[in-house]
């Protein structure tokens, strides 16, 4: 369950938060496939409660009302078409699976596909679920439960969301049927929402009943789905991420927290020389890594001081470090613009999501940020693909906030997070030649639109990164995007 089954040479996925299936299909063919992206985490595809009383917030999608594939992102036919087109473009689809709970209690009770719920009787006829399928006696998780009481964290309600009993054989089978339906449609794996709130033993039973990935979508025979479990473990709680790594991969929230701190100048970049398990992070192969996610970019979930698109120079620095560094399996965030932390995606007055528009410089409009279309970000995806599994070498730092390192003989990256310029002759480990920096610009025919770096026969090159430049990173590599 720890292999993402990317198409060969691909390494990185992006969370297209609240995107519609038709838009994702097009994005796979026109951008993500050609640019070397490996996969996409999509928003939950199963029917959710439509919460008009709160202006259709983004979080209504975390309140399932049935397992029918009908949401604001599209219907089952559009879903199937998306998965087919993305797999054909070499881009895998990973589903955000909400299997811990159903909805909370609201005055309105109609789902995005027309299903209803009878909250007072724990009734979800669209599945169907009834009273016996939920944990009993009814209780709600309190803050202090996280420090003492694993059974309450797993058997009581998370934010008042009706808590399914995954120990119940009927419930298990409904969940397995839902996930297998998605596997049959060609998805490559799952994010397990709120995994901390379910018993590892129950999850193991569910995972082991999942089908192999669909060979008609290009997966090798016998391939198991990639599973990354959302467990927020920053230490100090009774439930640990280590209870979940024997099952499958786990989201490593410490990763983005530490890199956000460092690139926010709360810690010197030089200390990153041994970033990884020495910092208390999970083993690399167990670790789904990211800077921000849909929760902590808006202060939900673990919250904290996390870098986002709103702090672009520091954010692009942290993302470049994530993608240049060999640790973990990286995931990028692709956001819609928000000011109100509860607001849903760009939508019209009927609640329909408005598609992103694409500007002439490849960036997005209509309220979509599309970080994955920022040159400094997609260029580092290509860098990571080129670096493959080569080791980090030739670490250099100035004793403070200027660092540089190589990835084998395939890539070189430098960072300047000081208030003064970086001007050094450094070992790049690359073959002699001329390279375009893929951060300040890109290769255009036989020219560079940004900086040009000349590597000598000894692998050394003069590197300059001004403190006041638009970006704090310089990156060159042996792929066709950089080598002249
Ligand atoms: C998650 N991971 O464990 C998701 O990443 C996170 O986005 C989900 O919370 C949560 N677990 C449940 O799947 C989000 C919002 C919550 C929201 C919840 C359900 O962060 O704020 O709760 O989705 O929509 C909302 C209200 C609560 C209310 C609850 C139940 O904010 O006040 O009690 O709905 O009606
Ligand atoms: Ca639970």
PDB file of N, CA and C and ligand atoms in Angstrom, residues 99-101 135 141 151-158 161-166 194-199, ligand 2:
ATOM      1  N   UNK A  99     -14.444   7.924   5.298  1.00  0.00           N
ATOM      2  CA  UNK A  99     -15.063   6.677   5.743  1.00  0.00           C
ATOM      3  C   UNK A  99     -15.206   6.599   7.251  1.00  0.00           C
ATOM      4  N   UNK A 100     -14.776   7.658   7.974  1.00  0.00           N
ATOM      5  CA  UNK A 100     -14.911   7.654   9.431  1.00  0.00           C
ATOM      6  C   UNK A 100     -16.327   8.003   9.873  1.00  0.00           C
ATOM      7  N   UNK A 101     -17.019   8.803   9.048  1.00  0.00           N
ATOM      8  CA  UNK A 101     -18.261   9.403   9.530  1.00  0.00           C
ATOM      9  C   UNK A 101     -19.182   9.729   8.367  1.00  0.00           C
ATOM     10  N   UNK A 135     -21.299   4.190  16.117  1.00  0.00           N
ATOM     11  CA  UNK A 135     -20.780   3.880  17.442  1.00  0.00           C
ATOM     12  C   UNK A 135     -21.763   4.330  18.516  1.00  0.00           C
ATOM     13  N   UNK A 141     -16.048  13.960  20.695  1.00  0.00           N
ATOM     14  CA  UNK A 141     -14.642  14.094  21.107  1.00  0.00           C
ATOM     15  C   UNK A 141     -14.401  15.484  21.710  1.00  0.00           C
ATOM     16  N   UNK A 151      -9.846   5.399  22.933  1.00  0.00           N
ATOM     17  CA  UNK A 151     -11.163   4.861  22.581  1.00  0.00           C
ATOM     18  C   UNK A 151     -12.157   5.984  22.303  1.00  0.00           C
ATOM     19  N   UNK A 152     -12.061   7.080  23.035  1.00  0.00           N
ATOM     20  CA  UNK A 152     -12.976   8.201  22.764  1.00  0.00           C
ATOM     21  C   UNK A 152     -12.634   8.885  21.436  1.00  0.00           C
ATOM     22  N   UNK A 153     -11.327   9.021  21.127  1.00  0.00           N
ATOM     23  CA  UNK A 153     -10.928   9.655  19.866  1.00  0.00           C
ATOM     24  C   UNK A 153     -11.450   8.833  18.683  1.00  0.00           C
ATOM     25  N   UNK A 154     -11.576   7.510  18.892  1.00  0.00           N
ATOM     26  CA  UNK A 154     -11.971   6.644  17.771  1.00  0.00           C
ATOM     27  C   UNK A 154     -13.458   6.310  17.747  1.00  0.00           C
ATOM     28  N   UNK A 155     -14.107   6.373  18.885  1.00  0.00           N
ATOM     29  CA  UNK A 155     -15.514   5.939  18.928  1.00  0.00           C
ATOM     30  C   UNK A 155     -16.507   7.065  19.168  1.00  0.00           C
ATOM     31  N   UNK A 156     -16.005   8.280  19.435  1.00  0.00           N
ATOM     32  CA  UNK A 156     -16.912   9.418  19.591  1.00  0.00           C
ATOM     33  C   UNK A 156     -16.888  10.244  18.315  1.00  0.00           C
ATOM     34  N   UNK A 157     -17.785  11.242  18.255  1.00  0.00           N
ATOM     35  CA  UNK A 157     -17.909  12.029  17.032  1.00  0.00           C
ATOM     36  C   UNK A 157     -16.824  13.092  16.917  1.00  0.00           C
ATOM     37  N   UNK A 158     -16.242  13.199  15.734  1.00  0.00           N
ATOM     38  CA  UNK A 158     -15.317  14.266  15.390  1.00  0.00           C
ATOM     39  C   UNK A 158     -16.163  15.458  14.937  1.00  0.00           C
ATOM     40  N   UNK A 161     -19.782  14.890  13.803  1.00  0.00           N
ATOM     41  CA  UNK A 161     -20.072  14.106  12.592  1.00  0.00           C
ATOM     42  C   UNK A 161     -20.399  12.675  12.983  1.00  0.00           C
ATOM     43  N   UNK A 162     -21.516  12.156  12.507  1.00  0.00           N
ATOM     44  CA  UNK A 162     -22.026  10.853  12.969  1.00  0.00           C
ATOM     45  C   UNK A 162     -21.001   9.756  12.679  1.00  0.00           C
ATOM     46  N   UNK A 163     -20.583   9.073  13.754  1.00  0.00           N
ATOM     47  CA  UNK A 163     -19.388   8.236  13.722  1.00  0.00           C
ATOM     48  C   UNK A 163     -19.700   6.781  13.386  1.00  0.00           C
ATOM     49  N   UNK A 164     -19.276   6.366  12.203  1.00  0.00           N
ATOM     50  CA  UNK A 164     -19.512   4.986  11.756  1.00  0.00           C
ATOM     51  C   UNK A 164     -18.708   3.999  12.584  1.00  0.00           C
ATOM     52  N   UNK A 165     -19.258   2.821  12.766  1.00  0.00           N
ATOM     53  CA  UNK A 165     -18.569   1.741  13.484  1.00  0.00           C
ATOM     54  C   UNK A 165     -17.924   0.805  12.461  1.00  0.00           C
ATOM     55  N   UNK A 166     -16.631   0.998  12.221  1.00  0.00           N
ATOM     56  CA  UNK A 166     -15.926   0.166  11.228  1.00  0.00           C
ATOM     57  C   UNK A 166     -15.688  -1.252  11.733  1.00  0.00           C
ATOM     58  N   UNK A 194      -9.196  11.369   8.335  1.00  0.00           N
ATOM     59  CA  UNK A 194      -9.457  11.115   9.759  1.00  0.00           C
ATOM     60  C   UNK A 194      -9.065   9.701  10.200  1.00  0.00           C
ATOM     61  N   UNK A 195      -7.944   9.194   9.688  1.00  0.00           N
ATOM     62  CA  UNK A 195      -7.521   7.823  10.028  1.00  0.00           C
ATOM     63  C   UNK A 195      -7.286   7.659  11.533  1.00  0.00           C
ATOM     64  N   UNK A 196      -6.834   8.734  12.172  1.00  0.00           N
ATOM     65  CA  UNK A 196      -6.608   8.677  13.623  1.00  0.00           C
ATOM     66  C   UNK A 196      -7.877   8.290  14.376  1.00  0.00           C
ATOM     67  N   UNK A 197      -9.018   8.594  13.761  1.00  0.00           N
ATOM     68  CA  UNK A 197     -10.309   8.377  14.410  1.00  0.00           C
ATOM     69  C   UNK A 197     -10.902   7.007  14.101  1.00  0.00           C
ATOM     70  N   UNK A 198     -10.092   6.125  13.519  1.00  0.00           N
ATOM     71  CA  UNK A 198     -10.535   4.746  13.258  1.00  0.00           C
ATOM     72  C   UNK A 198      -9.491   3.778  13.815  1.00  0.00           C
ATOM     73  N   UNK A 199      -9.924   2.568  14.178  1.00  0.00           N
ATOM     74  CA  UNK A 199      -9.030   1.580  14.765  1.00  0.00           C
ATOM     75  C   UNK A 199      -8.163   0.969  13.668  1.00  0.00           C
TER      76      UNK A 199
HETATM   77 CA1  LIG B   2     -14.486   7.082  14.538  1.00  0.00          CA
END
